[in-house]
Coordinates of C-alpha atoms and ligand atoms in Angstrom, one line a residue:
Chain X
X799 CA -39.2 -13.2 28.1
X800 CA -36.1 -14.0 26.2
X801 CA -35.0 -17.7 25.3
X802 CA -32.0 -18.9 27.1
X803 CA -29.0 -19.3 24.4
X804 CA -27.8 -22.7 24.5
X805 CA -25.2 -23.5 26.9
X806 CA -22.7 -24.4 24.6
X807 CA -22.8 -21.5 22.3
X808 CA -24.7 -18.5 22.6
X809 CA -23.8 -17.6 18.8
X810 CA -26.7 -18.7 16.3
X811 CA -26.4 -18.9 12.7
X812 CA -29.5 -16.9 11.3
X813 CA -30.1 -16.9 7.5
X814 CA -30.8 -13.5 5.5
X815 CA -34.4 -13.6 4.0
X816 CA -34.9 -10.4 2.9
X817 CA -32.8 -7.4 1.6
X818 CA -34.9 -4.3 1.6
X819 CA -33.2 -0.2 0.8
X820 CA -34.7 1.7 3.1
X821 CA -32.8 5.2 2.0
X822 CA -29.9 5.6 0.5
X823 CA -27.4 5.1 3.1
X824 CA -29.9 2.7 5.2
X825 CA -31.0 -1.2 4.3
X826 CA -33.2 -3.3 6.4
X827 CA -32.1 -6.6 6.8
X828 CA -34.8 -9.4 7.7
X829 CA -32.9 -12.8 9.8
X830 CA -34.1 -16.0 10.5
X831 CA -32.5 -17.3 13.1
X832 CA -32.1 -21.4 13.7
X833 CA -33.1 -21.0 17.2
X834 CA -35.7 -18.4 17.5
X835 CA -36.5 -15.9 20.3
X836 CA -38.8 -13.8 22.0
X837 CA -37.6 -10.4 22.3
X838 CA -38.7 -6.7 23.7
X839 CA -38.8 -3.6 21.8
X840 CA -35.6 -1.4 22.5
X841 CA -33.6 -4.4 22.5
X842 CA -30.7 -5.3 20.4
X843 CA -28.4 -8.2 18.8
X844 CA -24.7 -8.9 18.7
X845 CA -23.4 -9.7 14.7
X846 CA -20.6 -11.8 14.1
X847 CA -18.2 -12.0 11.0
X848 CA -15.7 -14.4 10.7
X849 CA -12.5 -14.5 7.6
X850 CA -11.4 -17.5 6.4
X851 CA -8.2 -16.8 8.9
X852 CA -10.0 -17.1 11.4
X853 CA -10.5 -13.2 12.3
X854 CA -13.6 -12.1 13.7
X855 CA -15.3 -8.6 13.9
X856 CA -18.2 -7.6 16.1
X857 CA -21.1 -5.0 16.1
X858 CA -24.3 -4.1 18.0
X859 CA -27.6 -4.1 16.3
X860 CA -31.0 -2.5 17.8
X861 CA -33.9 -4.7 16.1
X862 CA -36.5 -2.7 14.5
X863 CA -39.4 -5.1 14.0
X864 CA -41.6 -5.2 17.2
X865 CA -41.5 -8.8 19.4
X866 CA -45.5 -9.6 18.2
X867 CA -43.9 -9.4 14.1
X868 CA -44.1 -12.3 12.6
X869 CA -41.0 -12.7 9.6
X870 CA -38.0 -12.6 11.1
X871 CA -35.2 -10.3 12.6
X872 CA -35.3 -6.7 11.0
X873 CA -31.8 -4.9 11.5
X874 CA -31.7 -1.6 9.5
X875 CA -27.8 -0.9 9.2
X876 CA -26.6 2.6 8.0
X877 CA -23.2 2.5 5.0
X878 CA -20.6 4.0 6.7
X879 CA -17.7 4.0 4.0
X880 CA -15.1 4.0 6.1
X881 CA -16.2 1.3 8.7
X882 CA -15.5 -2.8 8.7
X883 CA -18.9 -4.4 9.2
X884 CA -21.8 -2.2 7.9
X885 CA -20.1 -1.5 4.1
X886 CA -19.7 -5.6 4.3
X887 CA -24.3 -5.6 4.5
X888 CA -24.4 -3.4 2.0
X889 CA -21.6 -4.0 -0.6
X890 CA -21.0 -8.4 -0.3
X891 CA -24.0 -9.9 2.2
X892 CA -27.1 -11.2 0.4
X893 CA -30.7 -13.4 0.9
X894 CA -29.3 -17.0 1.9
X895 CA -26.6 -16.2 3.9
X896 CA -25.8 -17.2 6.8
X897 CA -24.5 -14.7 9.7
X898 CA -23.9 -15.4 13.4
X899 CA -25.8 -13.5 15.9
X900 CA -26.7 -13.8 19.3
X901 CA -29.7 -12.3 21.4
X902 CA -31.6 -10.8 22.2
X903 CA -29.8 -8.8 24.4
X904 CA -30.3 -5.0 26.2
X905 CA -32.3 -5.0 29.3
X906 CA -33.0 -1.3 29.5
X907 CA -33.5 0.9 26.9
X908 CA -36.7 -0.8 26.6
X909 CA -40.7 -0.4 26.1
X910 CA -43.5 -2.6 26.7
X911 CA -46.8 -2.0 26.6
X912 CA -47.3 -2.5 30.4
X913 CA -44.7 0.1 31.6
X914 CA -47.2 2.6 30.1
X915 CA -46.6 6.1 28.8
X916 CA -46.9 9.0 27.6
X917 CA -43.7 8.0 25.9
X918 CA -41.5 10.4 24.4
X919 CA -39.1 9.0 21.9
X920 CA -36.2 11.1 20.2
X921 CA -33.9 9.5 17.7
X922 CA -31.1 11.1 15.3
X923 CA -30.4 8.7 12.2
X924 CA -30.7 5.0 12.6
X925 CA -30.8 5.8 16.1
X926 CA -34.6 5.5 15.0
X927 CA -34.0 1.8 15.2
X928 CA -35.0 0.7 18.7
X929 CA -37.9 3.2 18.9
X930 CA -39.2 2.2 15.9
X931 CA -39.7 -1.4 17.4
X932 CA -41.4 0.8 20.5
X933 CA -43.5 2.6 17.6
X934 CA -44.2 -1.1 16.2
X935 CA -45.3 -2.6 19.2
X936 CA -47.7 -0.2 20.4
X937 CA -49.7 -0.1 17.0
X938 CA -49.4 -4.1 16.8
X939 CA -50.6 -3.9 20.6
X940 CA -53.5 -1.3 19.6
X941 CA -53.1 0.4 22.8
X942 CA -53.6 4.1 23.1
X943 CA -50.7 4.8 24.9
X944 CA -49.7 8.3 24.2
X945 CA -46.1 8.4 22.0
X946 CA -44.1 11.3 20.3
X947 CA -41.3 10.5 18.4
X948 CA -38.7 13.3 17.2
X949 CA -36.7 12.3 14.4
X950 CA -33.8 14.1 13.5
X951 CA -32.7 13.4 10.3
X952 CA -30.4 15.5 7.6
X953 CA -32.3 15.3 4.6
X954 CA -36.3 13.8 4.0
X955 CA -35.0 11.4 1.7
X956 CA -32.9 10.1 4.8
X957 CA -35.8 9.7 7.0
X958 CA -35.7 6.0 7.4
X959 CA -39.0 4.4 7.5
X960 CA -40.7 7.3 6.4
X961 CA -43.8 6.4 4.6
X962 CA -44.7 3.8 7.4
X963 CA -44.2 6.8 10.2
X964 CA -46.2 9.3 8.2
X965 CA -48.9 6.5 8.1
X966 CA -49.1 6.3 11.6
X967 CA -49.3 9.8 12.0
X968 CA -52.1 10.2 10.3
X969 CA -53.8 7.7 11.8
X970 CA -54.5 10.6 15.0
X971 CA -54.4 7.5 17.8
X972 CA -52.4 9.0 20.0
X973 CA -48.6 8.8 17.9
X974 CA -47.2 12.2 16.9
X975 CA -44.4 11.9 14.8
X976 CA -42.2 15.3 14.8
X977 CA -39.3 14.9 12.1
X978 CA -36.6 17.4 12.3
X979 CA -34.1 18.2 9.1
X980 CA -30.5 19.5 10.0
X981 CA -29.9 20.5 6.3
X982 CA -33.0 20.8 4.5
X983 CA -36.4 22.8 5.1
X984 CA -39.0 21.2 6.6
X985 CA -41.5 19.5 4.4
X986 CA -44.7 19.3 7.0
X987 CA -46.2 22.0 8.7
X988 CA -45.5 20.7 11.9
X989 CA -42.1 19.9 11.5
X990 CA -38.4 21.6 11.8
X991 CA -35.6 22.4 10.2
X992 CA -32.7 22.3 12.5
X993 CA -31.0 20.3 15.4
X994 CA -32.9 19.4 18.4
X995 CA -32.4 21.7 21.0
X996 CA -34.7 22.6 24.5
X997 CA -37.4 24.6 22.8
X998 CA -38.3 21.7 20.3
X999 CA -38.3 19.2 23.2
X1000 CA -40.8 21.6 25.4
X1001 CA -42.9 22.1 22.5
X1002 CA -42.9 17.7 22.2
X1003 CA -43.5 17.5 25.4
X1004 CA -46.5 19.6 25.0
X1005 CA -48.2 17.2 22.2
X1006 CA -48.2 15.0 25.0
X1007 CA -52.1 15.0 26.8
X1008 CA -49.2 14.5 30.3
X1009 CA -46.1 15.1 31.2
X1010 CA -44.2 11.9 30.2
X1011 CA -43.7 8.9 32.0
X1012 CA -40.4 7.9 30.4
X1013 CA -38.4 9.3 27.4
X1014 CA -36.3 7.5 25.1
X1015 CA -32.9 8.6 23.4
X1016 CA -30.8 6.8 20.8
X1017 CA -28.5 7.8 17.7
X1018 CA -24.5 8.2 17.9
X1019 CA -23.2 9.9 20.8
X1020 CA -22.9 13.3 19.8
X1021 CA -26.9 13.5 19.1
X1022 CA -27.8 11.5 22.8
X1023 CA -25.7 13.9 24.5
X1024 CA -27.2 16.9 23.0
X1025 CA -30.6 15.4 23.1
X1026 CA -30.6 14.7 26.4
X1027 CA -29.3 17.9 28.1
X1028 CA -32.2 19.0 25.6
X1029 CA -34.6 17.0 27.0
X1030 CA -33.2 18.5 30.7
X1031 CA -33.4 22.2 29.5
X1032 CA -37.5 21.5 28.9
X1033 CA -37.8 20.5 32.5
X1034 CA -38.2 16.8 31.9
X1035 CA -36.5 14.9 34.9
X1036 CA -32.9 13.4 34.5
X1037 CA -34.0 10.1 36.4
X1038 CA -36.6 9.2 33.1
X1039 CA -34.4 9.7 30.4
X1040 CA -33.2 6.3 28.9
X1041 CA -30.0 6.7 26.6
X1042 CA -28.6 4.2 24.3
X1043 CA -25.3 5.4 22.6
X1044 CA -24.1 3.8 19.2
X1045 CA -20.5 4.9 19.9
X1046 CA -18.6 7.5 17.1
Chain U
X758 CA -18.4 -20.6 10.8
X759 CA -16.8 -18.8 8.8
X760 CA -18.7 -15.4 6.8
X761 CA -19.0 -15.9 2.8
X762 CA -17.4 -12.8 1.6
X763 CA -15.8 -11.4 4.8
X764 CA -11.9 -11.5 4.3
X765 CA -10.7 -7.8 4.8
X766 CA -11.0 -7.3 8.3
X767 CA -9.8 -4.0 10.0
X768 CA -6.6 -6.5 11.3
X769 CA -4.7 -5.0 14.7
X770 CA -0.7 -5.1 13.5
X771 CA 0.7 -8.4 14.9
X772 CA 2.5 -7.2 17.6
X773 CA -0.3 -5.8 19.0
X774 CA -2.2 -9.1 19.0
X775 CA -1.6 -10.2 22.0
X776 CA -2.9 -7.3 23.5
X777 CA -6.6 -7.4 22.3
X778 CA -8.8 -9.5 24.2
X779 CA -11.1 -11.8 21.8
X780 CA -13.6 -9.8 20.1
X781 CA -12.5 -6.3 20.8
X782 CA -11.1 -4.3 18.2
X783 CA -8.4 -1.6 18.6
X784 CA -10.2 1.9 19.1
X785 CA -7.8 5.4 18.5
X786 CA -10.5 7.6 20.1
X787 CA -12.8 7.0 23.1
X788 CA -16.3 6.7 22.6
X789 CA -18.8 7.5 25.5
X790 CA -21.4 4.6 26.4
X791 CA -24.2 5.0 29.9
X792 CA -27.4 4.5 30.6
X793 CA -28.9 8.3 31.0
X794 CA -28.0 12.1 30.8
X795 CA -25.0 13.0 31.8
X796 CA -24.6 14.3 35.5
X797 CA -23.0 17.2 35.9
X798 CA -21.6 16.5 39.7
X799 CA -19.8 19.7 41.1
X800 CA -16.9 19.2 43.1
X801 CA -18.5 21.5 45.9
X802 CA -21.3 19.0 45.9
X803 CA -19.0 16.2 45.8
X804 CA -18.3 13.1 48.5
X805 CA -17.1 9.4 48.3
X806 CA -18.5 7.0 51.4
X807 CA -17.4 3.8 52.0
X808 CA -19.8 1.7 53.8
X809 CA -20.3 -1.8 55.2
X810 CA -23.3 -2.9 54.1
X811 CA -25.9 0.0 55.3
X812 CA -23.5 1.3 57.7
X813 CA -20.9 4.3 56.2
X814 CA -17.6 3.7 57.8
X815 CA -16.0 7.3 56.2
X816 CA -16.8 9.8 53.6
X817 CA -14.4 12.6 52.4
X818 CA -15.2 15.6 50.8
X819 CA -13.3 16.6 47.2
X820 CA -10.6 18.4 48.9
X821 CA -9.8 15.7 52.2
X822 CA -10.0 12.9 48.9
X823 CA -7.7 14.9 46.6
X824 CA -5.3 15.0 49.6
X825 CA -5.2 11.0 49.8
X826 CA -1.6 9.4 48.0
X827 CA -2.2 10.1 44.4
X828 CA -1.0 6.8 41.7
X829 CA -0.5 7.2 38.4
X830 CA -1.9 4.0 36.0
X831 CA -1.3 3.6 32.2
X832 CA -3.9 0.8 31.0
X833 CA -5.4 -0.9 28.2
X834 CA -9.0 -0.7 28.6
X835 CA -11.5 -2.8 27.3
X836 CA -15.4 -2.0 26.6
X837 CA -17.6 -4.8 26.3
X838 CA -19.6 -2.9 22.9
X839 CA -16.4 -4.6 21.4
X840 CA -13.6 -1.3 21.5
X841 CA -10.1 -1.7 23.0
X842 CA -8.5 1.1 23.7
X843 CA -4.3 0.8 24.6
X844 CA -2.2 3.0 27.1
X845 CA -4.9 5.1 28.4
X846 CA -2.9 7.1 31.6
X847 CA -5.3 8.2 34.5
X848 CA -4.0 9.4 37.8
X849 CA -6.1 8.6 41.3
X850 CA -6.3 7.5 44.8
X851 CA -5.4 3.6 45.1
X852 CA -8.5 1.6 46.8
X853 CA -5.3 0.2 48.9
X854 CA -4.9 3.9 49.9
X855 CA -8.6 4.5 50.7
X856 CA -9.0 1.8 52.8
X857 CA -5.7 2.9 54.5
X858 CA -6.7 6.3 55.3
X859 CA -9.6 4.6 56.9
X860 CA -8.0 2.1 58.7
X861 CA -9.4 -0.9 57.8
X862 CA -9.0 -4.0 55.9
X863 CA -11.5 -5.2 53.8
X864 CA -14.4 -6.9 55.6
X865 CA -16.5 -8.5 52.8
X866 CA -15.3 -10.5 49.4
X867 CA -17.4 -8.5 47.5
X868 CA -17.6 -4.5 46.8
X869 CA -20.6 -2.4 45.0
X870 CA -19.8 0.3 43.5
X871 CA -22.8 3.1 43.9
X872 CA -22.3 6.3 41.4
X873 CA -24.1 9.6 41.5
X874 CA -26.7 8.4 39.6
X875 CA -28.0 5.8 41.4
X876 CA -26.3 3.3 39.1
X877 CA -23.8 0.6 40.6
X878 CA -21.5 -2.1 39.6
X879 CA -20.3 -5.3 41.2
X880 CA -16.4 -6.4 41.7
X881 CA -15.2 -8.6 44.0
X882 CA -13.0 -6.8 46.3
X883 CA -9.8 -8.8 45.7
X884 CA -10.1 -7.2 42.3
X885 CA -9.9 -3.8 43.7
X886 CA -7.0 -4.4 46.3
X887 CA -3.3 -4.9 45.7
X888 CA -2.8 -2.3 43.0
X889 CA -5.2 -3.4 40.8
X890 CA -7.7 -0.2 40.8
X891 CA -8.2 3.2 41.7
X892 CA -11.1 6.4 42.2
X893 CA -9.3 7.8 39.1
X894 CA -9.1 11.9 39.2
X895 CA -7.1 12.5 36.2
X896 CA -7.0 11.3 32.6
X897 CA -4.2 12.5 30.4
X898 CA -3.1 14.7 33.2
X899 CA -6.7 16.8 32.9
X900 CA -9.6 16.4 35.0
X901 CA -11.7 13.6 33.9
X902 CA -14.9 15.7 31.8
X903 CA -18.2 14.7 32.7
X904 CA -19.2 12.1 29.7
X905 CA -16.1 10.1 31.0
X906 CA -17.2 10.0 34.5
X907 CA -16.0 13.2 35.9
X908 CA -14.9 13.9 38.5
X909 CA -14.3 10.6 39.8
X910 CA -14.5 7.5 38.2
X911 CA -13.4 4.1 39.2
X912 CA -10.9 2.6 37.3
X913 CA -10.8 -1.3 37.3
X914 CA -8.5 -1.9 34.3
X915 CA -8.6 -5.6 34.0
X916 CA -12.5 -5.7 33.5
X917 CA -14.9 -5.1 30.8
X918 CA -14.8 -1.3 31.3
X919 CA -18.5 -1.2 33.0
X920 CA -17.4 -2.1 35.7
X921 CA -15.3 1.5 35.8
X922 CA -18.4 2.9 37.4
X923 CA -18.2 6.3 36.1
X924 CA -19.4 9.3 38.6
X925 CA -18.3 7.1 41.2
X926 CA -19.5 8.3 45.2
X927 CA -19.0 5.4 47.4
X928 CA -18.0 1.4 48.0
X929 CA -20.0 -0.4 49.9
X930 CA -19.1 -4.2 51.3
X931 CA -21.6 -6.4 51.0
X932 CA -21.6 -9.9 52.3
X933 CA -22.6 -11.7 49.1
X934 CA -21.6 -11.2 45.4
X935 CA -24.9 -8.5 44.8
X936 CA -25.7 -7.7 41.1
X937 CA -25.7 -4.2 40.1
X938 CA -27.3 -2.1 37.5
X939 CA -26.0 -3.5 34.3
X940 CA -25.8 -6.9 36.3
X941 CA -29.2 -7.2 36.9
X942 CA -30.0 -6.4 33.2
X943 CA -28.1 -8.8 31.6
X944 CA -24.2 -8.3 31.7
X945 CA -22.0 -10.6 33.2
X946 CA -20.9 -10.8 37.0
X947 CA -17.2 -10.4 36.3
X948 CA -16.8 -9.3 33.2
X949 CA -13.4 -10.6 32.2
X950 CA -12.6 -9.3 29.2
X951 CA -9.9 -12.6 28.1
X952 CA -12.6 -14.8 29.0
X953 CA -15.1 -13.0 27.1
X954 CA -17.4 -12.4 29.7
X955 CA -19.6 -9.6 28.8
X956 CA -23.0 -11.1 29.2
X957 CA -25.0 -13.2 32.1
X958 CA -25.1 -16.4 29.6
X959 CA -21.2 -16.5 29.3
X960 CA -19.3 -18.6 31.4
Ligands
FAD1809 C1 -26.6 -1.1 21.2 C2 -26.2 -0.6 19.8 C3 -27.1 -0.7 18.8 C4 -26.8 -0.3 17.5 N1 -27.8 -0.3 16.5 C5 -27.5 0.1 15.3 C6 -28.5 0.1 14.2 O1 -29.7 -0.3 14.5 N2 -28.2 0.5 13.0 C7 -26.9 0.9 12.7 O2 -26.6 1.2 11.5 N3 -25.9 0.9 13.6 C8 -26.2 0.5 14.9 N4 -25.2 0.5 15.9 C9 -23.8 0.9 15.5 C10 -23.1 -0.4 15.0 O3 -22.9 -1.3 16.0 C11 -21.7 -0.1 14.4 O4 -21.0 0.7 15.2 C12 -21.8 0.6 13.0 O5 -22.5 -0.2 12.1 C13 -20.4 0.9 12.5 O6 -19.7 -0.3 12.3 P1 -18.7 -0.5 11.1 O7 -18.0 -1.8 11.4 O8 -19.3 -0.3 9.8 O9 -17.7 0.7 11.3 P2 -16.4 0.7 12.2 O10 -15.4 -0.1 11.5 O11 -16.7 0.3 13.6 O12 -16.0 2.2 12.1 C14 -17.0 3.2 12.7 C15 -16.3 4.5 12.4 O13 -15.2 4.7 13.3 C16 -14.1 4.9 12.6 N5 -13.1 3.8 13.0 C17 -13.3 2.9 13.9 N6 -12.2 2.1 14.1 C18 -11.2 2.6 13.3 C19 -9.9 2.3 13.1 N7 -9.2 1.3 13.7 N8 -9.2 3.0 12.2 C20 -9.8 4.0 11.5 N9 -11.1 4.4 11.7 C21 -11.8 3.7 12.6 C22 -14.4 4.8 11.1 O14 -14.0 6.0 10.5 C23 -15.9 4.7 11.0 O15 -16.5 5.8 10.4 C24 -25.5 0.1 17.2 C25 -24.5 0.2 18.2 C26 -24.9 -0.2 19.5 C27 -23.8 -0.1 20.6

C-alpha cells in the first residue's frame, strides 16, 4: 500500500518533468517526487506553495496516472482565472521545478482491480481525474472488468484525455465511454448533448452486462450533487455511490 | 522551501491572521464536502440515540429533541480541504443539555458520532462537554438544508470540521478512542486544526 511519509515531514519536494496541454483550460503535470510512493487509483495529493514571506497556499490534487505507470506523478489541473494556485501551473510553474507535495492520500473514493465491478464512473470536467487513474489501471491490469464512464464535458475540445478515451473505447473490452456535451451537439452517435440527468444514467447502467457493483462520482459540487441524485433516480442504491467533491 | 515564482498569494488582511489556522485559507461561501449522495432524512423519520457502547440509554424523536434548551453558537469553522470559514451562527441543543435531559454524566472518555448514513466520527468526549459542541438545528436562523447535514448536524467548532458529523442520529460511549469513517481511512484522530492535524501521519 502507500509508503509511510517520513516522520519528520510528510511534505516532499517533487521535481516537474513534464508539462503537457491537455485542452485549453486543462494541463497535465508529470512529478517526480524525492521519495517515491505506491499509490491507488482514485487517490489524491496535497500541493504546497510557499512566497518568499513565508505565506503558504494549499490545494488537493486527484492523480491521474494509474499506480502500475511508470514516469512520475500526473496531476491534470484546470485554469481557473480567478483562483491562487491553479493560474500559478499554468501561467509561472515549469519542467525543473521543484513543488512540495505530500501523499498519497484518499482512502475511499477508490478502485482496485480486486474490488471488482461492473464499475460505473461519472465525472463532469477534471472531475475526470481520479476515474481516469481507475480507467488506467484496469487497461494496465488487462482485466475485463466491466466500466462505463460518463463524461460530462461543455465543449469536445474540452474533453480532457480524449483521444486516449476514444482509444479505449474502441478497443470493445468491456470500457464504454459515454461523453456528454452541455453546450455543444454531440459528436458520436452514442453520445449526448446535455447535463446528466436520471434517464442518461439508466441508459449507462444498461451498457453494463450487471447491475453495478460500485459507482463513482467526482467533478465540483454542483455536478456530484446532481449526478448522484441522478444516479438515485435510475434505481442505483445510495449505499454504492462513492462521491468526491472538488469544492466551488 | 520556498516556490520559484509564487509571491502573490490570496493574503487574509492582518487582523484576521490570527484567526486562520496554518494552511487554511479564508473562504466567503461554504462549499459542501461527504463521502456519498446526499440523504434526504425527514423529520417524521427522524431520532437521535445515545448509547453506551451497544446499549441505547435514550432516543428522542424530532419534536421531544426540538423541545430540549436551545444555544445559540457563532464559530469559525475550519475544513481540513484547507477552507476557513469565520462567524458561522448555528443554533442547537448543547451535548451538556442532552446528557442532562438524560440524566447522566458521561461514562466513557471517548464518544462516536454515528450519522444516518452509516458514517461516524470520533471525539473525545471532553471535547463535546462544557460548552464546547452542540446537535446544531439551525444555521443562519434557517433549518440546516440537507447538503450541510440537515436536519441535525453536530457541531464541534474547534475541530477540523469532519468531525461535525453531518446527518447526525446518535452518540455512543465507547470505552476506547475507536476510529471512525474518515478515521479509519486516513484522517487524523483529533483533528486540531492549530496543530494541523488533518491526516493519520500528523502528530
Ligand atoms: C480531493 C480533491 C481533488 C482535486 N483534484 C483536482 C484535479 O485533479 N484537477 C483540478 O483542476 N482540480 C482539482 N481539485 C480542485 C483544486 O484543489 C482547487 O480547488 C482548484 O485548483 C482551484 O484552486 P485555485 O487556487 O486555483 O483557486 P482558488 O483560489 O481556490 O479559488 C477557487 C474559486 O473560488 C473563488 N474564491 C476562493 N476563495 C476566494 C476568495 N478569498 N476571494 C474571492 N474568490 C475566491 C474563486 O473565484 C475561484 O474561482 C481537487 C480538489 C479536491 C478536494
Amino acid at each position: 500500500m502507500s509508503a509511510e511519509p517520513s516522520p519528520q515531514s510528510p511534505w516532499q519536494a517533487a521535481t516537474i518533468t513534464r508539462i503537457e496541454k491537455r485542452t485549453p483550460r486543462v494541463t497535465s503535470f508529470w512529478f517526480q517526487p524525492s521519495r517515491p510512493f505506491a499509490h491507488l487509483a482514485g487517490q489524491h495529493v496535497d500541493i504546497r506553495l510557499t512566497a518568499p514571506d513565508g505565506y503558504q497556499a494549499r490545494r488537493s490534487y486527484s492523480i491521474a496516472s494509474a499506480p502500475e505507470a511508470g514516469g512520475g506523478v500526473e496531476l491534470a489541473i484546470e485554469r481557473l482565472d480567478d483562483g491562487e494556485v491553479s493560474p500559478f501551473f499554468h501561467d509561472v510553474a515549469a519542467v525543473g521545478d521543484e513543488i512540495e507535495l505530500r501523499g498519497p492520500l484518499g482512502g475511499h473514493f477508490i478502485w482496485e482491480e480486486s474490488d471488482g465491478g461492473p464499475i460505473l464512473l461519472v465525472g463532469g470536467g477534471s472531475g475526470v481525474v481520479p476515474l481516469m487513474a481507475m480507467v488506467r489501471h484496469r487497461t494496465l491490469r488487462n482485466t475485463a472488468v466491466p466500466v462505463a464512464l460518463v463524461f460530462s464535458a461543455r465543449v469536445w475540445d474540452e474533453v480532457i484525455f480524449r483521444d486516449e478515451l476514444i482509444g479505449l473505447d474502441d478497443r470493445r473490452d468491456g470500457f464504454d465511454l459515454v461523453l456528454t456535451l452541455t453546450r455543444e451537439p454531440a459528436r458520436r452517435p452514442s453520445d449526448y448533448s446535455r447535463r446528466v440527468d436520471a434517464r442518461m444514467m439508466a441508459q449507462a447502467v444498461e451498457r453494463l452486462p450487471k447491475t453495478p457493483r460500485l459507482a463513482y462520482v467526482c467533478g465540483s459540487n454542483a455536478f456530484v450533487s446532481a449526478a448522484a441524485d441522478a444516479l438515485i433516480g435510475a434505481g442505483v442504491p445510495a449505499g454504492i455511490i462513492r462521491t468526491e467533491r472538488y469544492g466551488v | 522551501m520556498i516556490t520559484r515564482g509564487f509571491f502573490s498569494g490570496r493574503r487574509p488582511p492582518s487582523d484576521t491572521d490570527a484567526r486562520i489556522p496554518p494552511g487554511q485559507y479564508l473562504e466567503q461561501g461554504f462549499p459542501v464536502l461527504s463521502a456519498g449522495p446526499t440523504p434526504r432524512v425527514r423529520t417524521e423519520d427522524w431520532s437521535f440515540t445515545l448509547k453506551h457502547g451497544p446499549k441505547p440509554i435514550k432516543k428522542w424523536n424530532w419534536a421531544e429533541f426540538n423541545a430540549l434548551p436551545q444555544s445559540k453558537m457563532t464559530r469559525d469553522i475550519h475544513c481540513v480541504t484547507a477552507w476557513t470559514k469565520f462567524n458561522t451562527p448555528w443554533q442547537g441543543v448543547m451535548i451538556d443539555d442532552i446528557l442532562a435531559d438524560a440524566g447522566i454524566e458521561p461514562p466513557t472518555a471517548y464518544t462516536l458520532a454515528l450519522s444516518f448514513d452509516g458514517y461516524s466520527t470520533n471525539v473525545p468526549t471532553k471535547d463535546l462537554v462544557t460548552g464546547k459542541a452542540m446537535v446544531a438545528l439551525l444555521y443562519e436562523g434557517k433549518p440546516i438544508t440537507p447538503d450541510h447535514g440537515g436536519p441535525a448536524r453536530l457541531l464541534v467548532p474547534h475541530l477540523y470540521f469532519w468531525k461535525s458529523a453531518k446527518w447526525v442520529n446518535g452518540l455512543q460511549f465507547t470505552e476506547r478512542d475507536e476510529p471512525g469513517f474518515w478515521e479509519l481511512r486516513g484522517y487524523h484522530m483529533y483533528g486540531d486544526p492549530w496543530r494541523e492535524q488533518r491526516y493519520s501521519s500528523d502528530r
